[in-house]
Tab-separated table of C-alpha atoms and ligand atoms in Angstrom:
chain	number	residue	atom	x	y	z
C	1	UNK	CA	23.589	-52.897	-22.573
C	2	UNK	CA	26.251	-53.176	-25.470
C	3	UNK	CA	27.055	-49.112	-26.789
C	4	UNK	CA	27.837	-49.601	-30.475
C	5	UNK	CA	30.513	-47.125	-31.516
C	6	UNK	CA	29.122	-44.359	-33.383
C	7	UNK	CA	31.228	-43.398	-36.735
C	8	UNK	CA	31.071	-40.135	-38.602
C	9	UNK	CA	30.023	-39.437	-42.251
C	10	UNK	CA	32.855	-37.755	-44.325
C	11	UNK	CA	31.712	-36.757	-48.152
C	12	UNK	CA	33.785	-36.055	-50.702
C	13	UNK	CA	31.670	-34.251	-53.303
C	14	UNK	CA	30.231	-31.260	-54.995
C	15	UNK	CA	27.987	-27.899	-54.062
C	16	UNK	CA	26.137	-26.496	-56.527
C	17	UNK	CA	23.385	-23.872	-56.773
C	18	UNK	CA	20.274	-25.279	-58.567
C	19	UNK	CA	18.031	-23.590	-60.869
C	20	UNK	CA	14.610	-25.670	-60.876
C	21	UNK	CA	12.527	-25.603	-64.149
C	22	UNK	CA	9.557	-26.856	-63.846
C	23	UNK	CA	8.522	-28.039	-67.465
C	24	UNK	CA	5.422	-29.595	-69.156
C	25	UNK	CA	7.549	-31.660	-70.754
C	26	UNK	CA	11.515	-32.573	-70.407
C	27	UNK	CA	12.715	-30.833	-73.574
C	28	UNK	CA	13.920	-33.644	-76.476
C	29	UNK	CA	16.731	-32.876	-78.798
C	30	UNK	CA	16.398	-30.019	-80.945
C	31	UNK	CA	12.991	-28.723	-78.574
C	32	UNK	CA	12.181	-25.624	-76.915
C	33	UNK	CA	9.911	-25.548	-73.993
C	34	UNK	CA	8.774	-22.908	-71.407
C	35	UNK	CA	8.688	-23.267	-67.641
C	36	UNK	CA	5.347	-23.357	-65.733
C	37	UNK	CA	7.750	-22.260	-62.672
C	38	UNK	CA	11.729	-21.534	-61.837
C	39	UNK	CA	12.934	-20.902	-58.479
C	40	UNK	CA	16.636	-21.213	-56.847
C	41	UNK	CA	17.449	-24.385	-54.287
C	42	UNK	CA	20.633	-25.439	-52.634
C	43	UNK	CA	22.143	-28.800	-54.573
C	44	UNK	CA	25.461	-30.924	-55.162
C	45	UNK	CA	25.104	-34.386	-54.892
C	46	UNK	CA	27.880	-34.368	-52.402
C	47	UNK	CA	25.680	-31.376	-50.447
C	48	UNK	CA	22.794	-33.107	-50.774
C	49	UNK	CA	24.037	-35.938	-49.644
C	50	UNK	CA	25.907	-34.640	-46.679
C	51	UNK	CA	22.660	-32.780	-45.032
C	52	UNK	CA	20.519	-35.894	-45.553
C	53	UNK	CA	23.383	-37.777	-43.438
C	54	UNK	CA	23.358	-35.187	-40.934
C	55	UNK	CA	19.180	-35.191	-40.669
C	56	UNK	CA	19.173	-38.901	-40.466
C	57	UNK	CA	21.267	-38.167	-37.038
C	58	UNK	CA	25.114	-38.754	-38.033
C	59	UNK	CA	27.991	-36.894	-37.286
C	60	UNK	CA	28.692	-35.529	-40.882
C	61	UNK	CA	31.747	-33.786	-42.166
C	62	UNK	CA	32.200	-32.495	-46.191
C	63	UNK	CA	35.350	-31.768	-48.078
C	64	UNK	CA	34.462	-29.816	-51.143
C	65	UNK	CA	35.006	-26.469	-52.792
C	66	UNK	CA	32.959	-23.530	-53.690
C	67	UNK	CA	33.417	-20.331	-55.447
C	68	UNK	CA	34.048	-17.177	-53.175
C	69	UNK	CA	30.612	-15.923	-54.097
C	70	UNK	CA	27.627	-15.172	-52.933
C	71	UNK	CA	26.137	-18.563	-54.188
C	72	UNK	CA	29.044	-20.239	-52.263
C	73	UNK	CA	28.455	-18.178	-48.966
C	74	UNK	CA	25.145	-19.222	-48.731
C	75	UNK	CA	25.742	-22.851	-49.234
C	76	UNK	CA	28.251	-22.445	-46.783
C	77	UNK	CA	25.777	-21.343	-44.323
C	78	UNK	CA	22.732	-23.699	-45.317
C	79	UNK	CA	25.273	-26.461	-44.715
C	80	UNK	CA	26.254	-25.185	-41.174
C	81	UNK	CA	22.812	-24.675	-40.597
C	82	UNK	CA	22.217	-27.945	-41.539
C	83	UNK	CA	25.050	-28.709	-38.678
C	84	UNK	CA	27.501	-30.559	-41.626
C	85	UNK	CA	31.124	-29.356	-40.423
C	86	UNK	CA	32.530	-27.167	-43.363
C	87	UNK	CA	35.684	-26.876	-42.025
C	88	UNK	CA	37.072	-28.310	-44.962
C	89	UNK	CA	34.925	-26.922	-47.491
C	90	UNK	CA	37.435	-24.897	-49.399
C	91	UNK	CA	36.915	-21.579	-51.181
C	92	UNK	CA	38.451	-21.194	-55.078
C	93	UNK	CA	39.558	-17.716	-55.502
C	94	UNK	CA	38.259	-17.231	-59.734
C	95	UNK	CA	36.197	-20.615	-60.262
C	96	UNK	CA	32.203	-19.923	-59.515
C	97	UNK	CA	30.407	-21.987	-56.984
C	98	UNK	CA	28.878	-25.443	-59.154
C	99	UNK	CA	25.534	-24.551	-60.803
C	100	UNK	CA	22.827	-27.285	-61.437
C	101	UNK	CA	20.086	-26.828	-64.259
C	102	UNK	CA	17.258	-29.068	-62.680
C	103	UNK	CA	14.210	-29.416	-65.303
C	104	UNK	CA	11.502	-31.647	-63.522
C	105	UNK	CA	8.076	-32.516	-65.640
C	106	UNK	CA	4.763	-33.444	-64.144
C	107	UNK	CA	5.546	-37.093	-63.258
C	108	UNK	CA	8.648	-35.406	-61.145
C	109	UNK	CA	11.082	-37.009	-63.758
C	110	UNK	CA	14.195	-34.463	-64.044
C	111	UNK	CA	16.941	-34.043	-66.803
C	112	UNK	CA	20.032	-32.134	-64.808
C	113	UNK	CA	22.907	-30.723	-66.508
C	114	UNK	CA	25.889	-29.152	-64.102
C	115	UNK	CA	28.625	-26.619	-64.574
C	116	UNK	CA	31.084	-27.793	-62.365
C	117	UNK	CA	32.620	-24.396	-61.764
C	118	UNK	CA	34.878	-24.543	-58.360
C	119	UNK	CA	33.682	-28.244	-57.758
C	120	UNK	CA	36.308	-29.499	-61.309
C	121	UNK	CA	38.999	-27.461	-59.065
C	122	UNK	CA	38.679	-29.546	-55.651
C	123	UNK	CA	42.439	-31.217	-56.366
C	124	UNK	CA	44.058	-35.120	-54.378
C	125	UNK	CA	46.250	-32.987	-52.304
C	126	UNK	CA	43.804	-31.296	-50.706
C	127	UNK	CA	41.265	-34.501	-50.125
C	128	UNK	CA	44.854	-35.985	-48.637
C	129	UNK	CA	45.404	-33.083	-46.419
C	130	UNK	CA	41.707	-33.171	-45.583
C	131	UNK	CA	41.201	-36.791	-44.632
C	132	UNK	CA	44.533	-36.717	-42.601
C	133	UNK	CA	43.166	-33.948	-40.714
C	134	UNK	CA	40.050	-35.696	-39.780
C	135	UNK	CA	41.967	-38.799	-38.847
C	136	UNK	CA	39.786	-41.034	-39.892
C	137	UNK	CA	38.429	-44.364	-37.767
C	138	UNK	CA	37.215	-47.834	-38.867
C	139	UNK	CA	33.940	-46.962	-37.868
C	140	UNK	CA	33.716	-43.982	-40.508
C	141	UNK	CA	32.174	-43.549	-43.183
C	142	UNK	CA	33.580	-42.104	-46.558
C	143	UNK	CA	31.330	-40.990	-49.118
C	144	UNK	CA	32.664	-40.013	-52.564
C	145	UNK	CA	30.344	-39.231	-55.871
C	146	UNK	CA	31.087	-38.369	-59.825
C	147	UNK	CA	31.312	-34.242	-59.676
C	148	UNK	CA	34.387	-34.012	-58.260
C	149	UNK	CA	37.568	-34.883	-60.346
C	150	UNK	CA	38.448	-38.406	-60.166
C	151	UNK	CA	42.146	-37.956	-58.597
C	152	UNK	CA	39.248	-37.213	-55.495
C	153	UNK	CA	38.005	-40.803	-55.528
C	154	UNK	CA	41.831	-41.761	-56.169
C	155	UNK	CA	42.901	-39.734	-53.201
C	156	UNK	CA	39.798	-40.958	-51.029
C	157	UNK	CA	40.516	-44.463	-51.390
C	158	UNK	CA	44.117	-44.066	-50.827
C	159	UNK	CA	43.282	-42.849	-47.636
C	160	UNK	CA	41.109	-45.869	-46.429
C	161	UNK	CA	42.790	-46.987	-43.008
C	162	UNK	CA	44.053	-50.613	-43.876
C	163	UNK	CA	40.522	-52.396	-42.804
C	164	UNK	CA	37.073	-51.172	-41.300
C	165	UNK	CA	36.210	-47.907	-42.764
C	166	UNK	CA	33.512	-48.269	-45.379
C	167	UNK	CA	33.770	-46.484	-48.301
C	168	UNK	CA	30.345	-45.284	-50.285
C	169	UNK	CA	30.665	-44.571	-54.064
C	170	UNK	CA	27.643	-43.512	-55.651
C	171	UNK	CA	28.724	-43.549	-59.211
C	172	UNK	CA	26.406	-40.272	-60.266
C	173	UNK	CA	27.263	-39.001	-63.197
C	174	UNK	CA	28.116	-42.897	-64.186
C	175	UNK	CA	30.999	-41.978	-66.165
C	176	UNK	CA	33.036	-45.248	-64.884
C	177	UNK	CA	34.246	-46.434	-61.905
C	178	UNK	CA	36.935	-44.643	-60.137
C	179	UNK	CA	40.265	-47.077	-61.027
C	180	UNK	CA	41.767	-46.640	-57.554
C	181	UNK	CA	45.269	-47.972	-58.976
C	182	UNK	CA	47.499	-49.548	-56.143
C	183	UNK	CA	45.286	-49.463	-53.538
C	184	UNK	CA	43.211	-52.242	-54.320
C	185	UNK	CA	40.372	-50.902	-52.450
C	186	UNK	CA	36.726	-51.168	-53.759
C	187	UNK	CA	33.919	-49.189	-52.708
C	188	UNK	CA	30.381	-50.382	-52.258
C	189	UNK	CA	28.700	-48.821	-55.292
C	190	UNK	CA	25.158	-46.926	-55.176
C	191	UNK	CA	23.672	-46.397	-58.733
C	192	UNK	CA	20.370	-45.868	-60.066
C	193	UNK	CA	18.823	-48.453	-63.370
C	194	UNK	CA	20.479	-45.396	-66.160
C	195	UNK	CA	23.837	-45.549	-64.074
C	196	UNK	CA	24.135	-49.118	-63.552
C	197	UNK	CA	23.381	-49.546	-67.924
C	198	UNK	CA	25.818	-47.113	-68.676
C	199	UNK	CA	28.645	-48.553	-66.448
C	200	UNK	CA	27.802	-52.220	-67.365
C	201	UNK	CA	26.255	-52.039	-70.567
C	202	UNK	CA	23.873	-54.975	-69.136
C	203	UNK	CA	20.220	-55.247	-70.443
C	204	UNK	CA	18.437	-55.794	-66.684
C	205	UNK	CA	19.175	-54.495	-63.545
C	206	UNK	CA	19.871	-58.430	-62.123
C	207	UNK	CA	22.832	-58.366	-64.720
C	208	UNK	CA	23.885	-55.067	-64.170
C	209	UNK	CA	23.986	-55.964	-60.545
C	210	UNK	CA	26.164	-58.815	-61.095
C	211	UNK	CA	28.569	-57.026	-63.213
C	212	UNK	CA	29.081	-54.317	-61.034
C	213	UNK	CA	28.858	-56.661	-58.191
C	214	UNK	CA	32.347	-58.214	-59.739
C	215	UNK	CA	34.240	-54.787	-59.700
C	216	UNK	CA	32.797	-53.214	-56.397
C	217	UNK	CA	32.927	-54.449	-52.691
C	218	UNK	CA	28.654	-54.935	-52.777
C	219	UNK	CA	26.197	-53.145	-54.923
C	220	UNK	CA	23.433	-51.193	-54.723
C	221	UNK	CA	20.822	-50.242	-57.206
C	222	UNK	CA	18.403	-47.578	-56.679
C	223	UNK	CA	15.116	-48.448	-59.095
C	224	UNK	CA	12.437	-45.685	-58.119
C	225	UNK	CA	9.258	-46.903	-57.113
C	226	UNK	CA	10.405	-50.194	-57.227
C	227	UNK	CA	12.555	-49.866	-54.278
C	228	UNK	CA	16.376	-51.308	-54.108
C	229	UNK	CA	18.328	-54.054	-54.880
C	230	UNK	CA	21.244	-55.199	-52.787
C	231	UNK	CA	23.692	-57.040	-54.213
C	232	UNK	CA	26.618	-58.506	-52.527
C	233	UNK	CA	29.111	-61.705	-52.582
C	234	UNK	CA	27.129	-63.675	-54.828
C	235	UNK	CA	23.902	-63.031	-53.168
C	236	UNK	CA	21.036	-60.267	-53.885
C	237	UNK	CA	17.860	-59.302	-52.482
C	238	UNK	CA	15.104	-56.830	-53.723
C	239	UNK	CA	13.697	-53.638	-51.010
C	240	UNK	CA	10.451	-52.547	-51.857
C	241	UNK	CA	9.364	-48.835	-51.730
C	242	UNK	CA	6.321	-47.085	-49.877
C	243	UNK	CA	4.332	-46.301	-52.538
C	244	UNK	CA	4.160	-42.141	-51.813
C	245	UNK	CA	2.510	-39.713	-54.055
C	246	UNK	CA	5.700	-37.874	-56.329
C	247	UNK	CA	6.301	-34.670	-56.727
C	248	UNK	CA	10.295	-34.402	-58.064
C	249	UNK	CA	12.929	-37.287	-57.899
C	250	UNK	CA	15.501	-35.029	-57.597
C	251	UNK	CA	18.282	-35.334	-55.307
C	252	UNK	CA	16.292	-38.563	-53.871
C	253	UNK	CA	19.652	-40.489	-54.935
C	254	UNK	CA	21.592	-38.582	-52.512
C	255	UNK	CA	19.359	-38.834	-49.577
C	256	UNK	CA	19.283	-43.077	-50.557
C	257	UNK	CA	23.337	-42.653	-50.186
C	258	UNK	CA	23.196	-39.932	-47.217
C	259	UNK	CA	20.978	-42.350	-45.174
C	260	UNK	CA	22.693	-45.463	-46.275
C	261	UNK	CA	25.716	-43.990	-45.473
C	262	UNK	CA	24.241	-42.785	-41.565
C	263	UNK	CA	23.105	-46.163	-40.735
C	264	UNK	CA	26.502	-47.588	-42.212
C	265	UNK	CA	27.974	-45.392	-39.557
C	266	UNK	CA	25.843	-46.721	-36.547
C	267	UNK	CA	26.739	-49.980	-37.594
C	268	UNK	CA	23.393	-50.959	-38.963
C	269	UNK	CA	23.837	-54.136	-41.455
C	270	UNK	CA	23.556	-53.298	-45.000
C	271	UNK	CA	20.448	-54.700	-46.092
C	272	UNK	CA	19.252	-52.800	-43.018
C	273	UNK	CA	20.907	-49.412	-43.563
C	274	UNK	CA	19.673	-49.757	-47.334
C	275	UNK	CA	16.184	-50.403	-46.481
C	276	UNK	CA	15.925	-47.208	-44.415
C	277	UNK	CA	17.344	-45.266	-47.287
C	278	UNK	CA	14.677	-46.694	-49.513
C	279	UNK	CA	12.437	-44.811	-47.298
C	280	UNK	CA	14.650	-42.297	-47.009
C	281	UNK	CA	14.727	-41.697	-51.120
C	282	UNK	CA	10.883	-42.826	-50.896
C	283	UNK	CA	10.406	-39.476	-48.604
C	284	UNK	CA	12.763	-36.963	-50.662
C	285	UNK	CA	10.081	-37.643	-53.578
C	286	UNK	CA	7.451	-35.598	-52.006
C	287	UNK	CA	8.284	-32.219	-52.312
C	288	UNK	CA	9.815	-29.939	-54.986
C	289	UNK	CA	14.203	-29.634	-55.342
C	290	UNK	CA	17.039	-31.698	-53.947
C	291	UNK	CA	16.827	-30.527	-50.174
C	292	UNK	CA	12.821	-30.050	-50.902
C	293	UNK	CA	11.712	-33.544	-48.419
C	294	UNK	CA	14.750	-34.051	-46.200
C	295	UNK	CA	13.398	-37.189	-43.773
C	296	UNK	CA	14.368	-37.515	-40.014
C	297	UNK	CA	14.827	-40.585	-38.404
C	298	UNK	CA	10.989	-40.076	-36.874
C	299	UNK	CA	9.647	-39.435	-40.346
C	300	UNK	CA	10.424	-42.597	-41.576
N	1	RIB	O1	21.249	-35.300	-57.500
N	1	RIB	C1	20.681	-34.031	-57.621
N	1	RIB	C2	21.752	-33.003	-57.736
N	1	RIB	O2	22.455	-33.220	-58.939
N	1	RIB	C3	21.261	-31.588	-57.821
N	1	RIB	O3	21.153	-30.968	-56.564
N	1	RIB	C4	22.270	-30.924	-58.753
N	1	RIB	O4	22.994	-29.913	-58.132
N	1	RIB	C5	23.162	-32.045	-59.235
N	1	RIB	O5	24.334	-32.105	-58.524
């Protein structure tokens, strides 16, 4: 028997400290509503999205910054409980650890709004200093996201060994895609339907697909309950979802990109690797907060 080499995960991204609001409705311009229920989870897209890799069974490592606080202390130790190495987790001396304002309504839809706090002060030079340390392989793994400052991205991609390594953007916020200047490297881009619009300006996913498709080495779109669409080299094919019974779609972006990213890294095919993270993201659905329905390998 053939042993595939096994690469690790390395995020680039944020931790933040969610506050979940459950709400009978998502509030509309100008509206006040009240909560049915509040509690306190652990979030970051880059977090999030670094424990899902490390459930699904990779080898996950994060480089990110948090407040010295007691919000960042415990992410700190979730994380490590989670077994994600946070040896390059940094700590910000002033800036608070990120804080996420997660309002979910009854059909689990969520409006999210995030003070970056000590995630806006993760800087290029110390991604640069990070990634050399790690030393990275062609059979890793980067995965970078929108709440970290852009010189981030910048600094990830410049740090790409010259071929192999697959690099994993999942443009959340959309914002734009990261320029990465000189380097000429593109990342494979993971965006949901609202991302993909705002980025492209295109009026159907297909489109949106294709114009991303133009700018990004492969594409793909996260639609919900209608599964995935993969879109690469000319070529794209739709995943369907298990239909599952939802509770809260938050965070079920970043297990999609934290499993996507794991099989990437056991050198599972794309349309493969994405089609576990559909049921992966299908999974995350079910329960209540980002880290509420984290999916093993076994679960899915
Ligand atoms: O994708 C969900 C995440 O977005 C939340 O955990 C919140 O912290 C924000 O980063």
């Amino acid at each position: 028997m053939k042993l595939l080499p096994v690469g690790r995960v390395i995020v680039i991204g944020s931790v933040n400290a969610d506050r979940i609001l459950r709400c009978p409705v998502l509030p509309a311009p100008g509206e006040t509503v009240l909560t049915t229920a509040a509690t306190q989870g652990f979030g970051g897209k880059g977090a999030n999205q670094a424990v899902a890799a490390a459930r699904m069974g990779a080898a996950v490592h994060l480089v990110a910054k948090v407040g010295r606080d007691a919000d960042g202390e415990a992410a700190l130790t979730d994380l490590r409980g989670a077994e994600v190495e946070t040896g390059s987790v940094l700590t910000h001396p002033d800036a608070p650890t990120g804080q996420a304002i997660v309002m979910v309504d009854p059909a689990g839809e969520n409006s999210i709004v995030v003070v970056p706090g000590a995630n806006a002060h993760l800087t290029a030079a110390e991604v640069t200093a990070a990634l050399a340390r790690l030393h990275l392989l062609p059979v890793d793994v980067l995965l970078t996201s929108g709440e970290v400052p852009e010189e981030c991205i910048r600094a990830t991609a410049a740090a790409l060994p010259a071929d192999g390594t697959h690099w994993v953007h999942n443009a959340a916020p959309a914002g734009s895609l990261p320029d990465t200047g000189p380097t000429g490297r593109r990342p494979l881009v993971v965006a949901n339907a609202v991302e993909a619009r705002q980025l492209t300006g295109a009026p159907t996913v297909e489109e949106a697909a294709r114009a991303l498709a133009r700018r990004a080495d492969g594409v793909v779109l996260t639609l919900g309950s209608e599964g995935a669409l993969v879109a690469t080299e000319g070529r794209s094919a739709r995943l369907p979802a298990p239909a599952v019974q939802v509770v809260d779609t938050t965070g079920a972006g970043d297990v999609f990109c934290g499993a996507l990213a794991a099989g990437l890294a056991r050198g599972v095919s794309l349309p493969a690797a994405a089609a576990t993270a559909v049921a992966a993201g299908a999974f995350a659905v079910t329960a209540l907060g980002a880290r509420g329905a984290l999916p093993r390998p076994t679960d899915l």
